[in-house]
mmCIF file of C-alpha atoms in Angstrom:
data_model
loop_
_atom_site.group_PDB
_atom_site.id
_atom_site.type_symbol
_atom_site.label_atom_id
_atom_site.label_comp_id
_atom_site.label_asym_id
_atom_site.label_seq_id
_atom_site.Cartn_x
_atom_site.Cartn_y
_atom_site.Cartn_z
ATOM 1 C CA MET A 1 32.307 -1.645 -21.409
ATOM 2 C CA LEU A 2 28.534 -1.794 -21.595
ATOM 3 C CA ASP A 3 26.900 -1.261 -24.925
ATOM 4 C CA ILE A 4 23.289 -2.353 -25.405
ATOM 5 C CA LYS A 5 20.080 -1.618 -27.326
ATOM 6 C CA VAL A 6 16.854 -1.776 -25.435
ATOM 7 C CA LYS A 7 13.199 -0.909 -25.883
ATOM 8 C CA THR A 8 12.539 2.464 -24.326
ATOM 9 C CA LYS A 9 9.335 1.382 -22.593
ATOM 10 C CA ASP A 10 11.084 -1.678 -21.069
ATOM 11 C CA PHE A 11 13.937 0.376 -19.764
ATOM 12 C CA LEU A 12 11.531 2.933 -18.215
ATOM 13 C CA ARG A 13 9.450 0.208 -16.689
ATOM 14 C CA ALA A 14 12.488 -1.256 -14.913
ATOM 15 C CA ILE A 15 13.527 2.137 -13.594
ATOM 16 C CA ARG A 16 9.975 2.803 -12.287
ATOM 17 C CA ILE A 17 10.090 -0.478 -10.403
ATOM 18 C CA VAL A 18 13.526 -0.361 -8.737
ATOM 19 C CA GLU A 19 13.500 3.412 -7.985
ATOM 20 C CA ASN A 20 11.000 2.697 -5.189
ATOM 21 C CA ALA A 21 13.943 1.493 -3.088
ATOM 22 C CA ILE A 22 15.711 4.834 -3.294
ATOM 23 C CA THR A 23 14.635 7.267 -0.605
ATOM 24 C CA ASP A 24 17.300 9.853 -1.141
ATOM 25 C CA ASP A 25 18.497 10.279 -4.751
ATOM 26 C CA SER A 26 21.686 12.046 -3.600
ATOM 27 C CA LYS A 27 22.867 8.899 -1.759
ATOM 28 C CA GLY A 28 21.638 6.066 -4.063
ATOM 29 C CA GLY A 29 21.585 4.905 -7.661
ATOM 30 C CA ILE A 30 20.408 2.091 -9.845
ATOM 31 C CA TYR A 31 22.702 -0.777 -10.730
ATOM 32 C CA ILE A 32 22.410 -2.087 -14.253
ATOM 33 C CA GLU A 33 24.224 -5.246 -15.375
ATOM 34 C CA THR A 34 24.102 -7.441 -18.479
ATOM 35 C CA THR A 35 23.275 -11.104 -18.024
ATOM 36 C CA GLU A 36 24.151 -14.236 -20.044
ATOM 37 C CA ASP A 37 20.612 -14.574 -21.369
ATOM 38 C CA ASN A 38 20.384 -11.202 -23.159
ATOM 39 C CA LYS A 39 18.753 -9.352 -20.317
ATOM 40 C CA LEU A 40 19.527 -6.335 -18.233
ATOM 41 C CA GLU A 41 19.409 -6.800 -14.450
ATOM 42 C CA PHE A 42 18.343 -3.685 -12.540
ATOM 43 C CA LYS A 43 18.974 -3.367 -8.731
ATOM 44 C CA ALA A 44 18.436 -0.702 -6.146
ATOM 45 C CA ILE A 45 19.140 -0.805 -2.459
ATOM 46 C CA GLY A 46 17.527 1.560 -0.015
ATOM 47 C CA TYR A 47 17.012 1.723 3.753
ATOM 48 C CA ASN A 48 15.949 -1.836 4.634
ATOM 49 C CA LEU A 49 14.686 -2.443 1.111
ATOM 50 C CA PHE A 50 16.126 -4.232 -1.940
ATOM 51 C CA ILE A 51 14.408 -4.352 -5.372
ATOM 52 C CA LYS A 52 15.479 -6.289 -8.403
ATOM 53 C CA CYS A 53 13.987 -6.759 -11.852
ATOM 54 C CA TYR A 54 14.915 -7.540 -15.474
ATOM 55 C CA CYS A 55 14.235 -6.535 -19.029
ATOM 56 C CA ASP A 56 15.176 -7.897 -22.410
ATOM 57 C CA ALA A 57 18.000 -6.271 -24.358
ATOM 58 C CA PHE A 58 20.254 -6.708 -27.382
ATOM 59 C CA ILE A 59 23.727 -6.845 -25.830
ATOM 60 C CA ILE A 60 26.594 -5.590 -28.010
ATOM 61 C CA ASN A 61 29.104 -5.513 -25.163
ATOM 62 C CA GLU A 62 28.667 -6.778 -21.636
ATOM 63 C CA GLY A 63 29.112 -4.462 -18.701
ATOM 64 C CA LYS A 64 27.769 -3.003 -15.489
ATOM 65 C CA ILE A 65 27.047 0.593 -14.521
ATOM 66 C CA LEU A 66 25.625 2.633 -11.598
ATOM 67 C CA ILE A 67 23.390 5.546 -12.639
ATOM 68 C CA LYS A 68 21.604 8.441 -11.183
ATOM 69 C CA HIS A 69 18.271 7.718 -12.806
ATOM 70 C CA LYS A 70 16.092 10.833 -12.471
ATOM 71 C CA LEU A 71 17.502 12.842 -15.382
ATOM 72 C CA ILE A 72 17.708 9.791 -17.577
ATOM 73 C CA GLU A 73 14.123 8.777 -16.725
ATOM 74 C CA GLU A 74 12.856 12.263 -17.518
ATOM 75 C CA PHE A 75 14.638 12.364 -20.807
ATOM 76 C CA LEU A 76 13.421 8.896 -21.945
ATOM 77 C CA ARG A 77 9.860 9.931 -21.269
ATOM 78 C CA LYS A 78 10.305 12.493 -24.057
ATOM 79 C CA VAL A 79 11.796 10.003 -26.527
ATOM 80 C CA LYS A 80 9.555 8.780 -29.319
ATOM 81 C CA ASP A 81 11.892 6.048 -30.564
ATOM 82 C CA GLU A 82 10.850 2.511 -29.668
ATOM 83 C CA GLU A 83 14.478 1.568 -29.025
ATOM 84 C CA VAL A 84 17.540 3.411 -27.692
ATOM 85 C CA GLU A 85 21.195 2.521 -27.506
ATOM 86 C CA ILE A 86 23.008 2.895 -24.225
ATOM 87 C CA LYS A 87 26.815 3.010 -24.500
ATOM 88 C CA GLU A 88 29.465 3.364 -21.769
ATOM 89 C CA GLU A 89 32.467 5.635 -22.634
ATOM 90 C CA ASN A 90 34.998 7.358 -20.336
ATOM 91 C CA LYS A 91 32.955 7.013 -17.117
ATOM 92 C CA LYS A 92 29.877 8.294 -18.845
ATOM 93 C CA ILE A 93 27.000 6.772 -20.809
ATOM 94 C CA LYS A 94 25.582 7.934 -24.046
ATOM 95 C CA LEU A 95 21.873 7.628 -24.795
ATOM 96 C CA ILE A 96 21.621 7.408 -28.619
ATOM 97 C CA THR A 97 18.295 7.936 -30.369
ATOM 98 C CA SER A 98 17.478 8.638 -33.969
ATOM 99 C CA ASP A 99 17.675 12.407 -33.418
ATOM 100 C CA SER A 100 19.816 12.925 -30.323
ATOM 101 C CA VAL A 101 22.957 11.874 -28.432
ATOM 102 C CA SER A 102 22.906 12.608 -24.708
ATOM 103 C CA ASN A 103 25.724 12.175 -22.142
ATOM 104 C CA TYR A 104 25.323 11.350 -18.450
ATOM 105 C CA SER A 105 27.883 10.927 -15.737
ATOM 106 C CA LEU A 106 28.147 7.581 -13.963
ATOM 107 C CA ILE A 107 28.548 6.875 -10.275
ATOM 108 C CA GLU A 108 31.655 4.907 -9.436
ATOM 109 C CA TYR A 109 30.601 1.265 -9.442
ATOM 110 C CA GLU A 110 31.064 -0.837 -6.306
ATOM 111 C CA GLN A 111 30.098 -4.523 -6.461
ATOM 112 C CA THR A 112 26.866 -5.050 -4.411
ATOM 113 C CA GLN A 113 26.068 -8.213 -2.579
ATOM 114 C CA ASP A 114 22.901 -9.848 -3.920
ATOM 115 C CA ILE A 115 20.186 -10.200 -1.359
ATOM 116 C CA ASP A 116 17.875 -13.202 -1.416
ATOM 117 C CA ILE A 117 15.551 -15.272 0.845
ATOM 118 C CA ILE A 118 15.992 -18.881 -0.115
ATOM 119 C CA ASN A 119 14.539 -20.589 2.950
ATOM 120 C CA GLY A 120 11.572 -19.642 5.010
ATOM 121 C CA VAL A 121 7.818 -20.081 4.725
ATOM 122 C CA GLU A 122 6.240 -19.465 1.325
ATOM 123 C CA TYR A 123 2.691 -18.631 0.255
ATOM 124 C CA THR A 124 1.043 -17.874 -3.115
ATOM 125 C CA LEU A 125 -1.660 -15.158 -3.425
ATOM 126 C CA ASP A 126 -3.676 -13.687 -6.223
ATOM 127 C CA LYS A 127 -2.001 -10.382 -7.122
ATOM 128 C CA LYS A 128 -5.199 -8.409 -7.804
ATOM 129 C CA THR A 129 -6.821 -9.518 -4.563
ATOM 130 C CA LEU A 130 -3.729 -8.754 -2.511
ATOM 131 C CA LEU A 131 -3.255 -5.355 -4.178
ATOM 132 C CA GLU A 132 -6.867 -4.323 -3.534
ATOM 133 C CA ASN A 133 -6.778 -5.447 0.079
ATOM 134 C CA ILE A 134 -3.517 -3.726 0.948
ATOM 135 C CA GLU A 135 -4.826 -0.568 -0.755
ATOM 136 C CA ASN A 136 -8.050 -0.747 1.171
ATOM 137 C CA THR A 137 -6.319 -1.402 4.538
ATOM 138 C CA GLN A 138 -3.437 1.062 4.573
ATOM 139 C CA PHE A 139 -5.674 4.166 5.088
ATOM 140 C CA ALA A 140 -6.078 3.203 8.762
ATOM 141 C CA ALA A 141 -2.358 2.927 9.488
ATOM 142 C CA SER A 142 -0.550 5.729 11.277
ATOM 143 C CA SER A 143 1.341 8.049 8.893
ATOM 144 C CA ASP A 144 3.689 9.081 11.683
ATOM 145 C CA ILE A 145 7.146 7.484 11.026
ATOM 146 C CA GLU A 146 8.028 8.190 14.681
ATOM 147 C CA LYS A 147 5.491 5.505 15.605
ATOM 148 C CA PRO A 148 6.962 2.486 13.743
ATOM 149 C CA LYS A 149 4.864 -0.146 15.549
ATOM 150 C CA ILE A 150 1.716 1.286 14.010
ATOM 151 C CA ASN A 151 3.248 2.931 10.895
ATOM 152 C CA CYS A 152 2.836 -0.415 9.151
ATOM 153 C CA ILE A 153 0.444 -3.140 8.054
ATOM 154 C CA LYS A 154 0.266 -6.407 9.978
ATOM 155 C CA PHE A 155 0.494 -9.570 7.881
ATOM 156 C CA ASP A 156 -0.750 -12.595 9.832
ATOM 157 C CA VAL A 157 -1.122 -16.032 8.081
ATOM 158 C CA GLU A 158 -3.329 -18.696 9.567
ATOM 159 C CA GLU A 159 -3.718 -21.774 7.406
ATOM 160 C CA LYS A 160 -5.349 -20.519 4.109
ATOM 161 C CA THR A 161 -6.072 -16.995 5.344
ATOM 162 C CA LEU A 162 -3.931 -13.837 5.257
ATOM 163 C CA LYS A 163 -5.063 -11.280 7.785
ATOM 164 C CA LEU A 164 -4.227 -7.648 7.019
ATOM 165 C CA VAL A 165 -4.520 -5.125 9.888
ATOM 166 C CA ALA A 166 -3.755 -1.458 10.211
ATOM 167 C CA THR A 167 -4.369 1.015 13.101
ATOM 168 C CA ASP A 168 -3.428 4.521 14.128
ATOM 169 C CA SER A 169 -4.736 3.887 17.707
ATOM 170 C CA TYR A 170 -8.013 5.762 16.956
ATOM 171 C CA ARG A 171 -9.327 3.268 14.456
ATOM 172 C CA LEU A 172 -8.548 -0.175 13.135
ATOM 173 C CA MET A 173 -9.070 -1.917 9.799
ATOM 174 C CA TYR A 174 -9.140 -5.720 9.611
ATOM 175 C CA ARG A 175 -9.325 -7.645 6.349
ATOM 176 C CA GLU A 176 -9.032 -11.286 5.311
ATOM 177 C CA VAL A 177 -7.434 -12.489 2.073
ATOM 178 C CA GLU A 178 -7.587 -16.048 0.755
ATOM 179 C CA ILE A 179 -4.206 -17.680 0.255
ATOM 180 C CA LEU A 180 -3.998 -19.835 -2.912
ATOM 181 C CA GLU A 181 -1.154 -22.053 -1.670
ATOM 182 C CA ASN A 182 0.277 -22.741 1.783
ATOM 183 C CA ASP A 183 1.955 -26.057 1.212
ATOM 184 C CA THR A 184 3.903 -25.997 4.514
ATOM 185 C CA ASN A 185 0.781 -25.134 6.532
ATOM 186 C CA GLU A 186 2.875 -22.843 8.709
ATOM 187 C CA ASN A 187 1.598 -19.607 10.182
ATOM 188 C CA ILE A 188 3.514 -16.391 10.405
ATOM 189 C CA SER A 189 3.050 -12.880 11.936
ATOM 190 C CA VAL A 190 5.000 -9.913 10.551
ATOM 191 C CA SER A 191 4.595 -6.161 10.339
ATOM 192 C CA ILE A 192 5.614 -4.422 7.045
ATOM 193 C CA PRO A 193 6.360 -0.703 7.126
ATOM 194 C CA LEU A 194 3.738 1.475 5.486
ATOM 195 C CA LYS A 195 6.208 3.016 3.096
ATOM 196 C CA ILE A 196 7.017 -0.465 1.764
ATOM 197 C CA THR A 197 3.429 -1.455 1.235
ATOM 198 C CA GLN A 198 2.889 1.792 -0.681
ATOM 199 C CA ALA A 199 5.834 0.962 -2.890
ATOM 200 C CA LEU A 200 4.486 -2.583 -3.412
ATOM 201 C CA LEU A 201 1.216 -1.128 -4.815
ATOM 202 C CA LYS A 202 3.169 0.829 -7.430
ATOM 203 C CA ILE A 203 5.228 -2.201 -8.349
ATOM 204 C CA PHE A 204 2.226 -4.526 -8.556
ATOM 205 C CA ARG A 205 0.744 -2.331 -11.252
ATOM 206 C CA GLU A 206 3.795 -2.766 -13.432
ATOM 207 C CA THR A 207 3.229 -6.453 -14.107
ATOM 208 C CA THR A 208 0.412 -8.492 -15.641
ATOM 209 C CA LEU A 209 1.241 -11.675 -13.768
ATOM 210 C CA ASN A 210 -1.668 -12.924 -11.637
ATOM 211 C CA LYS A 211 0.216 -14.597 -8.772
ATOM 212 C CA VAL A 212 2.470 -13.263 -6.041
ATOM 213 C CA ILE A 213 4.963 -15.352 -4.035
ATOM 214 C CA PHE A 214 5.181 -14.170 -0.429
ATOM 215 C CA ARG A 215 8.085 -15.659 1.539
ATOM 216 C CA SER A 216 9.175 -14.933 5.065
ATOM 217 C CA GLU A 217 12.230 -15.912 7.092
ATOM 218 C CA GLY A 218 11.239 -13.968 10.249
ATOM 219 C CA THR A 219 13.075 -10.606 10.078
ATOM 220 C CA ARG A 220 12.852 -10.263 6.275
ATOM 221 C CA VAL A 221 10.084 -10.902 3.677
ATOM 222 C CA LEU A 222 10.153 -11.428 -0.057
ATOM 223 C CA PHE A 223 7.536 -10.534 -2.602
ATOM 224 C CA LYS A 224 8.194 -12.075 -6.001
ATOM 225 C CA LEU A 225 6.127 -11.653 -9.124
ATOM 226 C CA ASP A 226 7.060 -12.090 -12.762
ATOM 227 C CA ASP A 227 10.605 -10.756 -13.172
ATOM 228 C CA ILE A 228 10.461 -8.639 -9.982
ATOM 229 C CA GLU A 229 11.806 -9.350 -6.459
ATOM 230 C CA VAL A 230 11.197 -7.028 -3.483
ATOM 231 C CA ILE A 231 12.927 -7.832 -0.163
ATOM 232 C CA THR A 232 12.414 -5.811 2.972
ATOM 233 C CA LYS A 233 13.056 -6.028 6.726
ATOM 234 C CA VAL A 234 9.995 -6.153 8.908
ATOM 235 C CA THR A 235 9.078 -3.938 11.823
ATOM 236 C CA GLU A 236 10.193 -5.831 14.907
ATOM 237 C CA LEU A 237 8.303 -3.762 17.463
ATOM 238 C CA GLN A 238 5.185 -5.416 18.874
ATOM 239 C CA PHE A 239 2.010 -4.566 16.926
ATOM 240 C CA PRO A 240 -1.077 -3.867 19.136
ATOM 241 C CA ASP A 241 -3.080 -6.919 20.133
ATOM 242 C CA TYR A 242 -5.861 -6.530 17.524
ATOM 243 C CA VAL A 243 -7.320 -9.926 18.327
ATOM 244 C CA GLY A 244 -7.845 -8.878 21.910
ATOM 245 C CA ILE A 245 -9.199 -5.496 20.863
ATOM 246 C CA LEU A 246 -11.759 -6.935 18.494
ATOM 247 C CA ASN A 247 -12.741 -9.748 20.838
ATOM 248 C CA ASN A 248 -13.382 -7.357 23.729
ATOM 249 C CA VAL A 249 -15.707 -5.040 21.792
ATOM 250 C CA LYS A 250 -19.244 -5.466 23.183
ATOM 251 C CA VAL A 251 -22.104 -4.363 20.974
ATOM 252 C CA ASP A 252 -25.881 -4.640 21.465
ATOM 253 C CA LYS A 253 -27.217 -2.111 18.984
ATOM 254 C CA LYS A 254 -27.322 -2.765 15.258
ATOM 255 C CA VAL A 255 -28.169 -0.390 12.461
ATOM 256 C CA LYS A 256 -28.306 -1.059 8.699
ATOM 257 C CA ILE A 257 -27.709 1.830 6.238
ATOM 258 C CA ASN A 258 -27.146 2.473 2.546
ATOM 259 C CA LYS A 259 -23.456 3.123 1.863
ATOM 260 C CA SER A 260 -24.034 5.619 -0.931
ATOM 261 C CA ASP A 261 -26.568 7.639 1.022
ATOM 262 C CA LEU A 262 -24.313 7.748 4.086
ATOM 263 C CA HIS A 263 -21.396 8.839 1.929
ATOM 264 C CA THR A 264 -23.362 11.723 0.408
ATOM 265 C CA ALA A 265 -24.521 12.931 3.831
ATOM 266 C CA LEU A 266 -21.005 12.727 5.325
ATOM 267 C CA GLU A 267 -19.504 14.779 2.451
ATOM 268 C CA LYS A 268 -21.962 17.557 3.041
ATOM 269 C CA VAL A 269 -21.322 17.677 6.781
ATOM 270 C CA GLN A 270 -17.552 17.427 6.364
ATOM 271 C CA ILE A 271 -17.603 20.833 4.669
ATOM 272 C CA PHE A 272 -18.564 22.370 8.022
ATOM 273 C CA VAL A 273 -16.411 20.303 10.410
ATOM 274 C CA ARG A 274 -13.105 19.950 8.538
ATOM 275 C CA ASP A 275 -11.669 23.306 9.584
ATOM 276 C CA LYS A 276 -12.752 23.435 13.166
ATOM 277 C CA LYS A 277 -10.101 24.466 15.627
ATOM 278 C CA GLU A 278 -11.322 21.935 18.198
ATOM 279 C CA LYS A 279 -12.771 18.549 17.573
ATOM 280 C CA LYS A 280 -11.732 18.719 13.914
ATOM 281 C CA ASP A 281 -13.814 16.471 11.622
ATOM 282 C CA VAL A 282 -16.166 15.451 14.416
ATOM 283 C CA ALA A 283 -19.949 15.446 13.934
ATOM 284 C CA GLU A 284 -23.001 14.375 15.917
ATOM 285 C CA PHE A 285 -24.706 11.095 14.882
ATOM 286 C CA LEU A 286 -28.279 10.779 16.183
ATOM 287 C CA PHE A 287 -29.834 7.423 15.483
ATOM 288 C CA THR A 288 -33.576 7.889 16.078
ATOM 289 C CA GLY A 289 -36.617 6.084 14.682
ATOM 290 C CA ASP A 290 -35.978 5.204 11.055
ATOM 291 C CA LYS A 291 -33.320 7.812 10.319
ATOM 292 C CA LEU A 292 -29.766 8.830 11.093
ATOM 293 C CA ARG A 293 -29.345 12.638 11.512
ATOM 294 C CA ILE A 294 -25.736 13.696 11.090
ATOM 295 C CA SER A 295 -25.132 17.311 12.345
ATOM 296 C CA GLY A 296 -21.949 19.270 11.875
ATOM 297 C CA PHE A 297 -21.084 22.465 13.714
ATOM 298 C CA GLY A 298 -18.234 24.595 12.416
ATOM 299 C CA GLU A 299 -16.659 27.918 13.130
ATOM 300 C CA TYR A 300 -18.942 29.772 10.711
ATOM 301 C CA GLY A 301 -21.928 27.610 10.217
ATOM 302 C CA SER A 302 -23.728 24.341 10.767
ATOM 303 C CA THR A 303 -25.628 21.755 8.831
ATOM 304 C CA SER A 304 -27.535 18.460 9.262
ATOM 305 C CA SER A 305 -28.301 15.642 6.891
ATOM 306 C CA ASP A 306 -30.752 12.727 7.298
ATOM 307 C CA VAL A 307 -30.256 9.221 6.035
ATOM 308 C CA LEU A 308 -32.845 6.426 6.233
ATOM 309 C CA ILE A 309 -31.852 3.443 8.395
ATOM 310 C CA VAL A 310 -33.160 0.145 9.715
ATOM 311 C CA LYS A 311 -32.497 -0.413 13.398
ATOM 312 C CA ASP A 312 -33.590 -2.820 16.102
ATOM 313 C CA CYS A 313 -32.387 -0.913 19.126
ATOM 314 C CA PRO A 314 -33.197 2.210 21.294
ATOM 315 C CA ASP A 315 -32.167 5.661 20.004
ATOM 316 C CA ILE A 316 -28.558 6.642 20.540
ATOM 317 C CA LYS A 317 -26.487 9.751 20.039
ATOM 318 C CA ILE A 318 -22.825 9.502 19.458
ATOM 319 C CA TYR A 319 -19.923 11.725 18.164
ATOM 320 C CA LEU A 320 -17.680 10.296 15.468
ATOM 321 C CA ASN A 321 -14.888 11.462 13.143
ATOM 322 C CA VAL A 322 -16.449 12.069 9.709
ATOM 323 C CA LYS A 323 -13.202 11.845 7.824
ATOM 324 C CA PHE A 324 -12.409 8.464 9.314
ATOM 325 C CA ILE A 325 -15.758 7.074 8.107
ATOM 326 C CA ILE A 326 -15.439 8.595 4.632
ATOM 327 C CA GLU A 327 -12.057 6.981 4.192
ATOM 328 C CA TYR A 328 -13.511 3.603 5.249
ATOM 329 C CA LEU A 329 -16.421 3.981 2.775
ATOM 330 C CA ALA A 330 -13.948 4.554 -0.069
ATOM 331 C CA SER A 331 -12.426 1.160 0.696
ATOM 332 C CA VAL A 332 -15.775 -0.701 0.490
ATOM 333 C CA LYS A 333 -16.136 -1.892 -3.136
ATOM 334 C CA ASN A 334 -18.627 -4.734 -3.119
ATOM 335 C CA ALA A 335 -21.418 -3.829 -0.774
ATOM 336 C CA ASP A 336 -24.373 -1.397 -0.937
ATOM 337 C CA ILE A 337 -25.587 -1.922 2.652
ATOM 338 C CA LEU A 338 -23.469 -1.512 5.748
ATOM 339 C CA GLU A 339 -24.053 -2.701 9.331
ATOM 340 C CA ILE A 340 -23.142 -0.348 12.173
ATOM 341 C CA ASN A 341 -22.798 -1.998 15.579
ATOM 342 C CA MET A 342 -22.664 0.059 18.798
ATOM 343 C CA SER A 343 -22.999 -0.248 22.584
ATOM 344 C CA ASP A 344 -23.067 3.251 24.040
ATOM 345 C CA GLU A 345 -21.782 6.824 23.551
ATOM 346 C CA ILE A 346 -18.187 6.041 24.535
ATOM 347 C CA SER A 347 -17.468 2.504 23.380
ATOM 348 C CA ALA A 348 -15.954 1.327 20.096
ATOM 349 C CA VAL A 349 -18.123 1.301 16.965
ATOM 350 C CA LEU A 350 -17.872 -1.596 14.482
ATOM 351 C CA ILE A 351 -18.783 -1.115 10.855
ATOM 352 C CA LYS A 352 -18.938 -3.951 8.369
ATOM 353 C CA GLU A 353 -20.534 -4.955 5.093
ATOM 354 C CA ASP A 354 -24.060 -6.375 5.453
ATOM 355 C CA GLY A 355 -23.762 -10.165 5.651
ATOM 356 C CA ASN A 356 -20.009 -9.790 6.306
ATOM 357 C CA LYS A 357 -19.131 -12.736 4.046
ATOM 358 C CA ASN A 358 -15.509 -11.673 3.876
ATOM 359 C CA ASN A 359 -15.098 -11.087 7.654
ATOM 360 C CA ASN A 360 -13.821 -7.526 7.029
ATOM 361 C CA VAL A 361 -14.495 -5.147 9.909
ATOM 362 C CA TYR A 362 -13.695 -1.511 10.694
ATOM 363 C CA LEU A 363 -13.413 -0.186 14.240
ATOM 364 C CA THR A 364 -13.533 3.492 15.132
ATOM 365 C CA MET A 365 -13.649 5.173 18.494
ATOM 366 C CA PRO A 366 -16.273 7.872 19.405
ATOM 367 C CA LEU A 367 -15.352 11.145 21.011
ATOM 368 C CA LYS A 368 -16.588 12.591 24.220
ATOM 369 C CA ILE A 369 -18.280 15.999 23.736
#
């Protein structure tokens, strides 16, 4: 029967990682098993998701258990001891600290089949860069789980470039990430559910390793970093043709604007448009002369804010979703000046960083008023 001593922080870290696979705590648990090299292996299996990781431990007796983790996790967060003993007795486990002994019921253990992706195409990416780009792309994905083909992020690999794309059908975010290694020189195209990418962000923050292995075998993908493995099924429904969408956008009007000034103006206007019963979050954008006037009309008031611009085109008035643009601005980390490209009052608007060295572009649709 299992009897081990383990550092409290290491045990908690492992739980924080694998619990991301458990969507319903009443139907799932965390598998913990000793290994031959004085480690604990943690595994959790959720709907189309498998997560595994390890931590060091002093093993007194080998064993394997299945736990409901929430109560244990909450208790250990209150423990000041650097190390705890975890001991299995009579279908329960004891958590022994310097000043307490706690008992927890176990779930009946059933041997689980290990999941792995051995074959397939493999790429190596910088963890920090991948994390930042997923984080700054996912805002544009649909949050509606009833729309799985857009409730996801598209991962397309072409040579040394990973293309991340998200859309909710009203807007689209496109980003490019450099791949450190693509030895096979093979390209792939997969869609990963939004819930999985959100879990990945949490997991990435639990490791200091700088590189991520990304492996695909078609219907499943693996993310491996440090002592962590995350395997998930991909969304097999057809993602919108973002290449065709971006290639078909025709723009002939270009405006340059300071990101910070635009953000300040939008936040003021949003106060008046966010609670409208009709055309929620929509404001008027009038590009005239050397300024952009943003006007918001709400149920109980109105406002307008001016921002200096540089433009080389005729004046144009267009209606855009303020919230959509604010969310995009929050994702822009390395540019002070933005370029806004338009055609007319009803065609797609493209926003990108001035110079656009990274090829990132944001598309949003205007509204008819």
